[in-house]
Coordinates of C-alpha atoms (C1' of nucleotides) in Angstrom, one line a residue:
Chain Q
M1 CA 118.3 71.7 108.1
Q2 CA 115.4 73.5 109.7
F3 CA 112.0 73.8 110.7
T4 CA 110.0 76.1 111.9
F5 CA 105.5 76.5 112.7
H6 CA 104.8 80.3 112.3
P7 CA 104.5 82.9 114.1
N8 CA 106.6 81.6 117.0
V9 CA 104.5 78.4 117.7
Y10 CA 107.6 75.8 117.1
N11 CA 111.1 76.1 115.9
T12 CA 113.8 73.3 115.5
N13 CA 116.6 76.2 116.0
P14 CA 115.5 78.5 118.6
R15 CA 117.4 81.5 117.0
S16 CA 115.6 81.5 113.9
K17 CA 111.8 81.6 114.1
G18 CA 109.4 81.7 111.0
L19 CA 109.9 82.0 107.2
L20 CA 110.9 85.5 107.0
D21 CA 114.2 83.7 108.8
L22 CA 114.6 81.3 107.2
L23 CA 114.3 83.4 103.8
E24 CA 116.8 85.7 105.6
Q25 CA 119.2 82.5 105.5
V26 CA 119.3 82.1 101.8
W27 CA 119.5 84.9 100.7
I28 CA 121.4 87.3 102.6
K29 CA 123.1 85.3 105.8
D30 CA 126.6 82.7 104.3
R31 CA 125.8 84.4 100.9
K32 CA 128.3 87.2 98.4
A33 CA 126.2 89.1 96.9
G34 CA 126.7 88.5 92.9
V35 CA 126.8 85.1 93.5
G36 CA 124.4 82.8 92.2
V37 CA 120.9 82.5 91.2
N38 CA 118.3 83.4 93.5
F39 CA 114.5 81.6 93.2
I40 CA 111.4 82.6 94.0
I41 CA 107.9 80.3 93.5
S42 CA 105.0 81.1 95.0
G43 CA 101.0 81.1 94.4
F44 CA 100.7 84.4 95.4
S45 CA 102.6 87.8 96.1
N46 CA 102.4 91.5 97.5
Y47 CA 104.5 94.5 98.3
N48 CA 105.4 94.0 101.6
G49 CA 106.1 90.2 101.2
G50 CA 109.5 91.4 99.2
V51 CA 110.4 94.4 101.1
R52 CA 112.4 92.9 103.4
F53 CA 115.1 91.4 100.5
Y54 CA 114.6 94.3 97.5
E55 CA 117.7 96.3 98.3
I56 CA 119.4 92.2 98.5
F57 CA 118.7 91.2 95.4
K58 CA 119.3 94.6 94.1
E59 CA 123.0 94.0 94.6
H60 CA 122.8 90.6 93.7
I61 CA 121.8 91.4 90.6
D62 CA 123.7 94.5 90.1
K63 CA 126.7 92.4 90.7
G64 CA 126.0 90.0 88.2
G65 CA 123.4 87.1 90.0
K66 CA 120.4 86.1 89.3
C67 CA 116.8 85.9 90.6
I68 CA 113.8 84.2 89.2
V69 CA 110.7 84.6 89.7
I70 CA 107.9 82.1 89.6
L71 CA 104.5 83.8 90.9
G72 CA 100.4 82.7 90.2
G73 CA 98.8 85.4 88.0
S74 CA 94.8 85.4 87.0
T75 CA 92.2 88.0 86.4
S76 CA 89.8 86.7 88.4
Q77 CA 91.5 85.7 91.8
R78 CA 94.1 88.7 93.7
L79 CA 97.4 86.6 93.2
S80 CA 100.0 89.1 92.6
S81 CA 100.1 92.7 92.8
I82 CA 101.1 94.8 90.0
Q83 CA 103.2 96.6 92.4
V84 CA 105.4 93.2 93.8
V85 CA 106.0 92.6 89.9
E86 CA 107.2 96.5 89.0
Q87 CA 109.3 96.4 92.5
L88 CA 111.1 92.8 91.4
L89 CA 111.4 93.8 87.6
E90 CA 113.1 97.5 88.2
I91 CA 115.8 95.6 90.3
G92 CA 116.5 93.3 87.6
C93 CA 114.7 90.0 88.4
E94 CA 112.9 87.4 85.7
V95 CA 109.3 87.4 86.2
H96 CA 106.9 84.8 85.0
L97 CA 103.1 84.6 86.1
I98 CA 101.3 81.1 85.7
N99 CA 97.6 81.4 84.7
R100 CA 95.9 78.4 85.4
K101 CA 92.6 77.2 86.8
R102 CA 94.1 75.0 89.2
L103 CA 96.4 77.2 90.3
L104 CA 99.9 77.5 91.5
H105 CA 99.8 76.8 94.7
A106 CA 103.5 75.7 95.5
K107 CA 105.6 78.2 97.6
C108 CA 109.4 77.4 97.2
Y109 CA 112.3 80.0 97.9
G110 CA 115.9 79.3 97.6
F111 CA 119.4 79.6 95.9
I112 CA 121.9 77.7 93.9
S113 CA 126.0 78.9 93.5
D114 CA 128.7 76.8 92.4
V115 CA 129.7 76.1 96.0
D116 CA 126.5 75.8 97.7
Q117 CA 122.5 75.2 97.1
G118 CA 119.3 76.1 99.6
V119 CA 115.6 75.5 99.5
V120 CA 112.6 76.2 101.4
I121 CA 109.7 74.8 100.9
S122 CA 107.0 76.5 102.6
S123 CA 103.3 76.9 102.9
G124 CA 103.7 80.9 103.5
N125 CA 103.5 82.8 100.5
F126 CA 105.6 85.9 99.0
T127 CA 103.0 88.3 101.2
G128 CA 103.7 90.3 104.2
P129 CA 100.7 87.8 105.8
G130 CA 102.8 85.2 104.5
M131 CA 105.5 85.9 106.3
S132 CA 104.6 87.2 109.8
Q133 CA 101.3 86.9 110.9
N134 CA 99.8 83.9 109.1
I135 CA 100.5 80.2 110.4
E136 CA 102.6 78.9 108.3
A137 CA 105.4 75.8 108.2
S138 CA 108.7 75.9 106.7
L139 CA 111.4 73.7 106.0
L140 CA 115.0 75.1 105.3
L141 CA 117.5 72.8 103.6
R142 CA 121.1 74.1 103.0
G143 CA 124.5 72.4 101.8
K144 CA 125.1 68.4 102.0
H145 CA 120.9 68.4 102.9
V146 CA 120.0 69.7 99.2
D147 CA 122.2 66.6 98.1
E148 CA 121.0 64.2 99.9
L149 CA 117.5 65.3 98.3
N150 CA 119.2 64.9 95.0
F151 CA 116.9 68.2 94.1
S152 CA 118.4 70.6 91.3
W153 CA 116.8 74.5 90.8
E154 CA 117.8 74.0 87.4
E155 CA 115.8 71.1 86.5
L156 CA 112.6 72.4 88.7
R157 CA 113.4 75.3 86.4
K158 CA 113.4 73.4 83.4
S159 CA 110.6 71.1 84.5
I160 CA 108.2 74.6 85.0
F161 CA 109.1 75.6 81.5
S162 CA 108.2 72.6 79.8
Q163 CA 104.9 72.1 80.6
S164 CA 101.9 73.7 78.7
W165 CA 100.9 76.3 81.2
D166 CA 99.9 79.4 80.0
I167 CA 103.2 81.6 81.6
Y168 CA 103.2 85.3 80.8
S169 CA 106.6 87.1 81.3
P170 CA 105.5 90.9 82.1
T171 CA 108.3 93.6 81.1
L172 CA 108.6 97.1 82.4
A173 CA 108.8 98.3 78.6
K174 CA 105.4 96.7 77.4
R175 CA 103.0 97.9 79.8
L176 CA 100.3 97.0 77.8
D177 CA 101.0 93.2 77.4
P178 CA 98.6 90.7 78.4
A179 CA 100.6 89.6 81.6
W180 CA 100.3 93.0 83.5
S181 CA 96.3 92.0 83.6
L182 CA 96.9 88.7 85.0
L183 CA 97.8 91.6 88.5
Y184 CA 95.7 93.0 91.2
D185 CA 96.2 96.7 91.6
E186 CA 97.5 97.2 95.4
S187 CA 97.1 100.8 95.4
R188 CA 95.2 103.0 97.8
F189 CA 91.5 102.1 97.9
K190 CA 91.8 99.4 95.5
V191 CA 91.9 95.9 98.0
P192 CA 89.3 95.3 99.6
F193 CA 89.7 95.1 103.4
E194 CA 89.0 91.8 105.1
N195 CA 87.7 90.5 108.3
E196 CA 91.1 89.1 109.9
Q197 CA 92.4 92.7 108.9
E198 CA 90.6 93.9 111.6
V199 CA 93.3 93.7 114.7
T200 CA 94.4 95.7 117.1
M201 CA 98.2 96.0 117.5
L202 CA 99.7 96.3 121.1
L203 CA 102.5 97.4 121.5
T204 CA 104.3 98.4 124.9
L205 CA 106.3 101.7 125.0
V206 CA 109.7 102.3 125.5
H207 CA 112.1 105.3 126.6
S208 CA 112.8 105.8 122.6
D209 CA 109.3 106.1 122.2
T210 CA 108.2 108.7 124.4
A211 CA 111.3 110.9 125.1
R212 CA 109.5 113.5 122.8
I213 CA 106.1 113.1 124.1
Q214 CA 107.3 113.8 127.4
A215 CA 109.2 116.4 126.7
N216 CA 108.5 120.1 126.7
R217 CA 108.7 122.7 123.8
K218 CA 112.0 124.1 123.2
T219 CA 114.5 122.1 124.8
K220 CA 117.2 119.7 123.7
E221 CA 114.5 116.3 124.3
S222 CA 112.0 117.7 122.6
R223 CA 114.0 117.7 119.0
G224 CA 114.0 115.3 116.0
S225 CA 110.9 113.0 114.8
Q226 CA 108.5 111.6 117.4
Y227 CA 107.9 107.5 116.2
F228 CA 106.9 104.6 117.7
W229 CA 109.2 101.8 117.1
V230 CA 107.5 98.3 115.8
S231 CA 108.5 95.5 114.8
K232 CA 110.2 94.3 111.5
E233 CA 107.3 91.3 111.4
S234 CA 105.2 94.6 111.3
F235 CA 104.6 94.9 107.6
D236 CA 101.3 92.8 107.3
F237 CA 99.7 95.1 109.4
F238 CA 100.3 98.3 107.2
P239 CA 99.4 99.1 103.7
A240 CA 102.0 98.7 100.8
L241 CA 104.8 100.5 101.5
T242 CA 105.9 101.6 98.1
I243 CA 107.0 105.1 98.4
K244 CA 110.2 105.2 98.1
N245 CA 112.9 108.0 100.2
K246 CA 112.9 111.2 97.8
R247 CA 116.4 113.1 99.8
G248 CA 118.6 110.0 101.2
I249 CA 120.7 107.5 100.0
K250 CA 119.5 105.2 103.1
P251 CA 116.9 103.4 100.8
T252 CA 113.4 103.3 102.9
Y253 CA 109.7 102.1 102.2
S254 CA 106.6 104.3 103.5
T255 CA 103.2 104.4 103.2
I256 CA 100.6 107.1 104.5
I257 CA 97.8 106.5 106.8
R258 CA 95.3 108.5 108.6
M259 CA 95.8 108.1 112.2
N260 CA 93.2 108.8 114.6
Y261 CA 94.3 109.9 118.2
V262 CA 91.2 109.1 120.0
D263 CA 92.9 110.9 123.2
L264 CA 93.8 113.6 121.8
G265 CA 90.9 114.2 119.3
V266 CA 93.0 114.9 116.3
I267 CA 92.9 113.2 113.3
D268 CA 96.7 113.0 111.0
N269 CA 95.9 112.3 107.5
K270 CA 99.4 112.2 106.5
C271 CA 101.0 109.7 109.4
R272 CA 103.9 107.7 107.7
V273 CA 104.9 104.7 108.5
T274 CA 108.7 103.8 107.1
F275 CA 110.5 100.5 106.8
E276 CA 114.2 101.8 106.9
A277 CA 115.7 99.3 104.7
G278 CA 119.3 100.7 104.3
N279 CA 118.9 101.9 107.8
N280 CA 118.8 99.1 110.6
L281 CA 115.9 98.0 109.6
D282 CA 114.2 100.3 111.9
F283 CA 110.3 99.8 111.2
R284 CA 108.8 103.1 112.4
L285 CA 105.3 104.8 112.8
G286 CA 105.2 108.6 113.1
T287 CA 103.3 109.5 116.2
G288 CA 104.2 113.6 115.7
K289 CA 100.8 114.7 117.1
L290 CA 101.6 113.0 120.7
R291 CA 105.0 115.5 121.0
Y292 CA 104.6 117.6 124.3
S293 CA 101.0 115.8 125.2
K294 CA 102.8 114.1 128.0
L295 CA 100.5 111.1 127.0
A296 CA 102.6 107.9 126.3
K297 CA 105.0 107.3 129.2
P298 CA 107.8 104.3 129.3
G299 CA 106.0 101.1 130.1
D300 CA 102.4 102.1 128.6
L301 CA 100.8 100.5 126.4
A302 CA 100.2 101.8 122.8
A303 CA 96.9 100.3 120.8
I304 CA 97.0 100.7 117.2
T305 CA 93.5 99.5 115.7
R306 CA 92.9 99.1 112.0
I307 CA 89.6 99.9 110.7
S308 CA 90.2 99.9 107.1
E309 CA 93.5 99.5 104.6
Y310 CA 94.4 103.1 105.8
E311 CA 92.4 104.3 108.9
Y312 CA 94.1 103.6 112.2
E313 CA 93.2 104.5 115.6
L314 CA 95.6 104.9 118.4
R315 CA 94.9 104.9 122.2
V316 CA 97.6 104.8 124.8
F317 CA 96.8 103.0 128.5
T318 CA 98.4 103.6 131.3
K319 CA 100.4 101.0 133.3
A320 CA 97.8 101.4 136.0
S321 CA 94.7 101.7 134.5
D322 CA 91.8 98.4 134.5
T323 CA 92.2 98.0 130.5
Y324 CA 96.0 97.8 130.2
N325 CA 95.9 94.8 132.6
K326 CA 93.1 93.2 130.3
L327 CA 94.8 93.7 127.1
N328 CA 98.8 93.6 128.1
H329 CA 99.2 89.5 128.0
Y330 CA 98.0 90.2 124.3
A331 CA 101.4 91.6 123.8
I332 CA 103.1 88.0 123.7
N333 CA 106.4 88.6 121.2
L334 CA 109.3 89.8 122.9
I335 CA 111.0 92.2 120.9
G336 CA 114.5 94.5 121.5
N337 CA 116.6 94.8 124.9
E338 CA 114.0 97.6 126.9
G339 CA 111.5 94.8 127.9
K340 CA 109.2 95.6 124.5
K341 CA 106.2 93.2 123.8
Y342 CA 103.7 93.5 120.9
G343 CA 100.8 91.2 119.7
Y344 CA 97.8 91.0 118.3
I345 CA 93.9 91.3 119.4
P346 CA 90.7 91.3 117.5
N347 CA 89.2 94.7 117.2
D348 CA 85.7 93.2 118.4
E349 CA 87.7 91.8 121.5
F350 CA 89.4 95.1 121.8
F351 CA 86.2 97.1 121.7
K352 CA 84.6 94.7 124.3
A353 CA 87.1 95.0 126.3
L354 CA 86.9 98.8 126.3
A355 CA 83.5 99.0 127.4
K356 CA 83.5 97.3 130.2
N357 CA 84.9 100.4 131.8
Chain G
dA1 C1' 107.9 124.2 113.6
dT2 C1' 108.2 119.7 112.2
dC3 C1' 110.0 115.3 110.5
dA4 C1' 112.6 112.8 106.6
dC5 C1' 116.7 111.1 107.4
dT6 C1' 121.1 110.2 109.2
dG7 C1' 124.2 107.4 112.5
dG8 C1' 125.6 106.0 115.7
dG9 C1' 124.2 102.8 120.4
dT10 C1' 123.3 98.5 122.2
dC11 C1' 122.5 93.3 123.4
dG12 C1' 122.7 88.6 122.4
Chain C
dC1 C1' 125.7 91.8 112.4
dG2 C1' 119.8 91.8 113.4
dA3 C1' 117.1 94.5 115.3
dC4 C1' 115.2 98.0 118.4
dC5 C1' 117.1 102.0 120.9
dC6 C1' 118.3 106.5 120.7
dA7 C1' 119.6 111.6 119.5
dG8 C1' 120.0 114.5 117.4
dT9 C1' 120.8 117.7 111.7
dG10 C1' 119.1 120.0 108.4
dA11 C1' 115.3 120.4 104.8
dT12 C1' 110.9 121.5 104.0

DNA sequence: ATCACTGGGTCG
DNA sequence: CGACCCAGTGAT
């Protein structure tokens, strides 16, 4: 039994923080792929909400398991996206959309198998923000606690489908089916950019982030790609990571953004952000333009400002600067083992802090 | 010349 | 073993 109030506000178990952790517990930890049925019920959903789990669900389904997904759908509100539903169907999930004026607003996640069951009841939707930076409360029940409740996924499922609701079940084969009209398009420039998304990520840099920035041409140190490694919680800071890897075997999910390197006066239209789902869960921001520039060293603070859905600005503040001291205390999340910290500051406050210098 | 990938390392 | 850290190789 666990309760969390995220992001990192209050957790009954200090080792598990937030909805994402609870979902990892019901869908990954102590679960055998292929055994049982996974459930997702969520009013809202988008691609990045599931990016941590697509590979897990695929393996589960490929080995004989099931995933039943019930989402909100609407022609007038942006409840669930085409992209998340396409992805869930591609990996073999059963997806149902509830089209209702008084909308499906519940968020329940979990699984049932012959030996165990788990339930997560949360305020967090199956979306990037719901999983990371929104303030959300979540309760996890597992095993005997679910039995005590007398909860049954099967009863809940049956009851939902016996209501006189408009339930649509999109399939990949019938793309003209009205079910698809209940979904919104998350692709480039189709989603409006909300005020609360205008934030700047502050990220302290470590050796791996700056080794190639500090390197000289044609040296051993300069080889390989230049990235900043960001937190696994970062997927609500970036657009839908719908680009799959073309070459390799290890699944990755990427997106291309425009990065304005303010310190360099250079704009990169093909800045790549990648979640390495099949390789250590690395989350990388490509920052190749900084190579050889000597502009950042370990301990410095990178400020990545989201200007619009796909446009970002990057500034680096050295540890000695006044701005560093002003911004540093916003980087409240301690991650990794090298003293990396990150956090967010609203853009208007960020620019105010810049203007004072 | 650059970067999409690879596959380890490390610490708790 | 999860999640950042690191050092490349080989494709483009």
